[in-house]
Amino acid sequence: MRVLMLAPPGGGKGTQGTRLATALGVEHISSGDLLRAAVAEDTPLGRRVDEYLKDGRLAPDELVAEAIRPLLATRADYVLDGFPRKLSQTEGVDFDVVVYLDVPDAVVTQRLLGRGRADDREDVIAERLRQYDADTRPLVDYYEERGVLLRVDGDRPEAAIADELQQKVA
């Protein structure tokens, strides 16, 4: 089973993606984790990505695709978060289920401010939410039209969300 987790930044896609992957017995793949690992390992890709991340910007599409597409090509089942981020990235990437964690902007802002990452500042968060609304939110309609979207209220306790996902996806 191939599952995509969609949510705004700080919306819980990593947390819930990990829990769901464990319940399904499949790998959880996070594009953000892959990019941060590339930076930490000082790979050529990581050095290019770092130029964006150190300024609080998202890595451009082509760098994210360079990190994730080869991995997806070798996996039959997974829970993925962080890719695709735009309609232009959906080509050739199909999912059995797309989970959309619906979380209000005010809630994700508070979550991000409390996370402790160096790039989680109010100005950076506001820009990420603006980018999410412009680029990623259209994916919700795209996957809904294809009949694979599962909307979930993401403004609840983690365990309640995980229970719902396990009942509806697993």
CSV table of C-alpha atoms in Angstrom, one decimal:
chain,number,residue,atom,x,y,z
A,1,MET,CA,0.0,0.0,0.0
A,2,ARG,CA,1.3,3.5,-0.9
A,3,VAL,CA,0.0,6.2,1.4
A,4,LEU,CA,0.7,9.9,1.1
A,5,MET,CA,0.4,12.2,4.2
A,6,LEU,CA,-0.7,15.8,3.5
A,7,ALA,CA,-0.8,18.5,6.1
A,8,PRO,CA,0.4,22.0,6.6
A,9,PRO,CA,3.8,22.5,8.1
A,10,GLY,CA,3.5,21.3,11.7
A,11,GLY,CA,0.3,19.6,10.9
A,12,GLY,CA,1.4,16.2,12.2
A,13,LYS,CA,2.2,14.4,8.9
A,14,GLY,CA,5.5,13.1,10.2
A,15,THR,CA,4.2,12.0,13.5
A,16,GLN,CA,1.1,10.3,12.1
A,17,GLY,CA,3.0,9.0,9.1
A,18,THR,CA,5.4,7.2,11.4
A,19,ARG,CA,2.6,5.7,13.5
A,20,LEU,CA,0.6,4.6,10.4
A,21,ALA,CA,3.7,3.1,8.8
A,22,THR,CA,4.3,1.1,12.0
A,23,ALA,CA,0.7,-0.1,12.0
A,24,LEU,CA,0.8,-1.1,8.4
A,25,GLY,CA,4.3,-2.7,8.7
A,26,VAL,CA,5.7,-0.5,5.9
A,27,GLU,CA,8.5,2.1,5.7
A,28,HIS,CA,7.8,5.7,6.6
A,29,ILE,CA,9.6,8.0,4.1
A,30,SER,CA,9.9,11.7,4.9
A,31,SER,CA,11.3,14.0,2.3
A,32,GLY,CA,12.3,16.5,5.0
A,33,ASP,CA,14.3,13.8,6.9
A,34,LEU,CA,16.0,12.7,3.7
A,35,LEU,CA,17.0,16.3,2.9
A,36,ARG,CA,18.2,17.0,6.5
A,37,ALA,CA,20.2,13.8,6.4
A,38,ALA,CA,21.8,14.8,3.1
A,39,VAL,CA,22.8,18.2,4.7
A,40,ALA,CA,24.1,16.5,7.9
A,41,GLU,CA,26.2,14.0,5.8
A,42,ASP,CA,27.5,16.9,3.7
A,43,THR,CA,26.6,15.2,0.4
A,44,PRO,CA,26.7,17.2,-2.8
A,45,LEU,CA,22.8,17.3,-2.7
A,46,GLY,CA,23.0,18.2,1.0
A,47,ARG,CA,25.2,21.2,0.3
A,48,ARG,CA,22.8,22.5,-2.4
A,49,VAL,CA,19.8,21.9,-0.1
A,50,ASP,CA,21.6,23.7,2.9
A,51,GLU,CA,21.7,26.9,0.9
A,52,TYR,CA,18.0,27.1,1.1
A,53,LEU,CA,17.3,25.6,4.6
A,54,LYS,CA,19.8,27.9,6.4
A,55,ASP,CA,17.6,30.8,5.2
A,56,GLY,CA,14.4,29.1,6.3
A,57,ARG,CA,13.3,28.5,2.7
A,58,LEU,CA,12.0,25.2,1.3
A,59,ALA,CA,14.3,23.3,-1.0
A,60,PRO,CA,13.2,23.7,-4.6
A,61,ASP,CA,11.2,21.0,-6.4
A,62,GLU,CA,14.1,19.6,-8.4
A,63,LEU,CA,16.2,19.0,-5.3
A,64,VAL,CA,13.3,17.3,-3.4
A,65,ALA,CA,12.6,15.1,-6.5
A,66,GLU,CA,16.3,14.3,-6.8
A,67,ALA,CA,16.3,13.0,-3.2
A,68,ILE,CA,13.0,11.1,-3.2
A,69,ARG,CA,12.2,9.7,-6.6
A,70,PRO,CA,15.0,7.1,-6.7
A,71,LEU,CA,13.9,5.8,-3.3
A,72,LEU,CA,10.2,5.6,-4.3
A,73,ALA,CA,11.2,3.6,-7.4
A,74,THR,CA,12.6,0.9,-5.3
A,75,ARG,CA,9.7,0.6,-2.8
A,76,ALA,CA,6.3,-1.1,-3.4
A,77,ASP,CA,4.7,-0.1,0.0
A,78,TYR,CA,5.3,3.0,2.1
A,79,VAL,CA,3.9,5.9,3.9
A,80,LEU,CA,5.3,9.1,2.5
A,81,ASP,CA,5.2,12.7,3.7
A,82,GLY,CA,6.6,15.9,2.1
A,83,PHE,CA,6.4,14.9,-1.6
A,84,PRO,CA,4.7,15.8,-3.8
A,85,ARG,CA,4.3,19.4,-2.7
A,86,LYS,CA,3.0,20.7,-6.0
A,87,LEU,CA,0.6,19.5,-8.7
A,88,SER,CA,3.6,19.5,-11.1
A,89,GLN,CA,5.3,16.8,-8.9
A,90,THR,CA,2.4,14.3,-9.1
A,91,GLU,CA,3.3,12.8,-12.5
A,92,GLY,CA,4.3,9.2,-12.1
A,93,VAL,CA,3.6,9.0,-8.4
A,94,ASP,CA,0.4,7.2,-7.5
A,95,PHE,CA,-1.1,6.5,-4.1
A,96,ASP,CA,-3.7,4.1,-2.8
A,97,VAL,CA,-4.7,6.5,-0.1
A,98,VAL,CA,-3.9,10.2,0.5
A,99,VAL,CA,-4.5,11.3,4.1
A,100,TYR,CA,-5.1,15.0,4.6
A,101,LEU,CA,-4.7,16.2,8.2
A,102,ASP,CA,-6.8,19.4,8.4
A,103,VAL,CA,-5.2,21.7,11.0
A,104,PRO,CA,-5.9,25.4,11.4
A,105,ASP,CA,-3.1,27.8,10.7
A,106,ALA,CA,-3.1,29.2,14.3
A,107,VAL,CA,-2.6,25.7,15.7
A,108,VAL,CA,0.2,24.8,13.4
A,109,THR,CA,1.9,28.1,14.1
A,110,GLN,CA,1.9,27.3,17.9
A,111,ARG,CA,3.1,23.8,17.3
A,112,LEU,CA,6.0,25.0,15.1
A,113,LEU,CA,7.0,27.7,17.6
A,114,GLY,CA,7.2,25.1,20.3
A,115,ARG,CA,9.2,22.6,18.3
A,116,GLY,CA,12.6,24.3,18.9
A,117,ARG,CA,14.1,24.1,15.4
A,118,ALA,CA,16.3,27.1,14.5
A,119,ASP,CA,14.2,27.9,11.4
A,120,ASP,CA,10.9,27.9,13.3
A,121,ARG,CA,10.5,31.7,13.6
A,122,GLU,CA,7.1,33.5,13.1
A,123,ASP,CA,8.2,35.2,9.9
A,124,VAL,CA,9.5,31.9,8.4
A,125,ILE,CA,6.3,30.1,9.6
A,126,ALA,CA,4.1,32.7,8.0
A,127,GLU,CA,6.0,32.3,4.7
A,128,ARG,CA,5.8,28.5,4.8
A,129,LEU,CA,2.1,28.6,5.4
A,130,ARG,CA,1.7,31.1,2.4
A,131,GLN,CA,3.7,28.7,0.2
A,132,TYR,CA,1.6,25.7,1.5
A,133,ASP,CA,-1.6,27.5,0.6
A,134,ALA,CA,-0.4,28.4,-2.9
A,135,ASP,CA,1.4,25.2,-3.8
A,136,THR,CA,0.4,22.3,-1.7
A,137,ARG,CA,-3.2,22.9,-0.7
A,138,PRO,CA,-4.4,22.4,-4.3
A,139,LEU,CA,-3.2,18.7,-4.0
A,140,VAL,CA,-6.2,18.2,-1.6
A,141,ASP,CA,-8.7,18.9,-4.4
A,142,TYR,CA,-6.5,16.9,-6.9
A,143,TYR,CA,-6.6,13.7,-4.8
A,144,GLU,CA,-10.2,14.2,-3.8
A,145,GLU,CA,-11.2,14.3,-7.5
A,146,ARG,CA,-9.3,11.0,-7.9
A,147,GLY,CA,-11.3,9.4,-5.1
A,148,VAL,CA,-8.3,8.6,-2.9
A,149,LEU,CA,-8.4,11.4,-0.3
A,150,LEU,CA,-9.2,10.7,3.3
A,151,ARG,CA,-9.9,14.0,5.3
A,152,VAL,CA,-9.0,13.8,9.0
A,153,ASP,CA,-9.4,16.4,11.7
A,154,GLY,CA,-5.8,17.0,12.7
A,155,ASP,CA,-6.6,19.3,15.6
A,156,ARG,CA,-7.1,16.5,18.1
A,157,PRO,CA,-4.8,14.4,20.4
A,158,GLU,CA,-2.2,12.3,18.6
A,159,ALA,CA,-3.7,9.0,19.8
A,160,ALA,CA,-7.2,9.9,18.5
A,161,ILE,CA,-5.9,10.7,15.1
A,162,ALA,CA,-3.7,7.6,15.0
A,163,ASP,CA,-6.7,5.4,16.0
A,164,GLU,CA,-8.9,6.9,13.2
A,165,LEU,CA,-6.1,6.4,10.6
A,166,GLN,CA,-5.5,2.8,11.7
A,167,GLN,CA,-9.3,2.0,11.4
A,168,LYS,CA,-9.7,3.7,8.0
A,169,VAL,CA,-6.4,2.9,6.3
A,170,ALA,CA,-5.0,-0.3,7.8
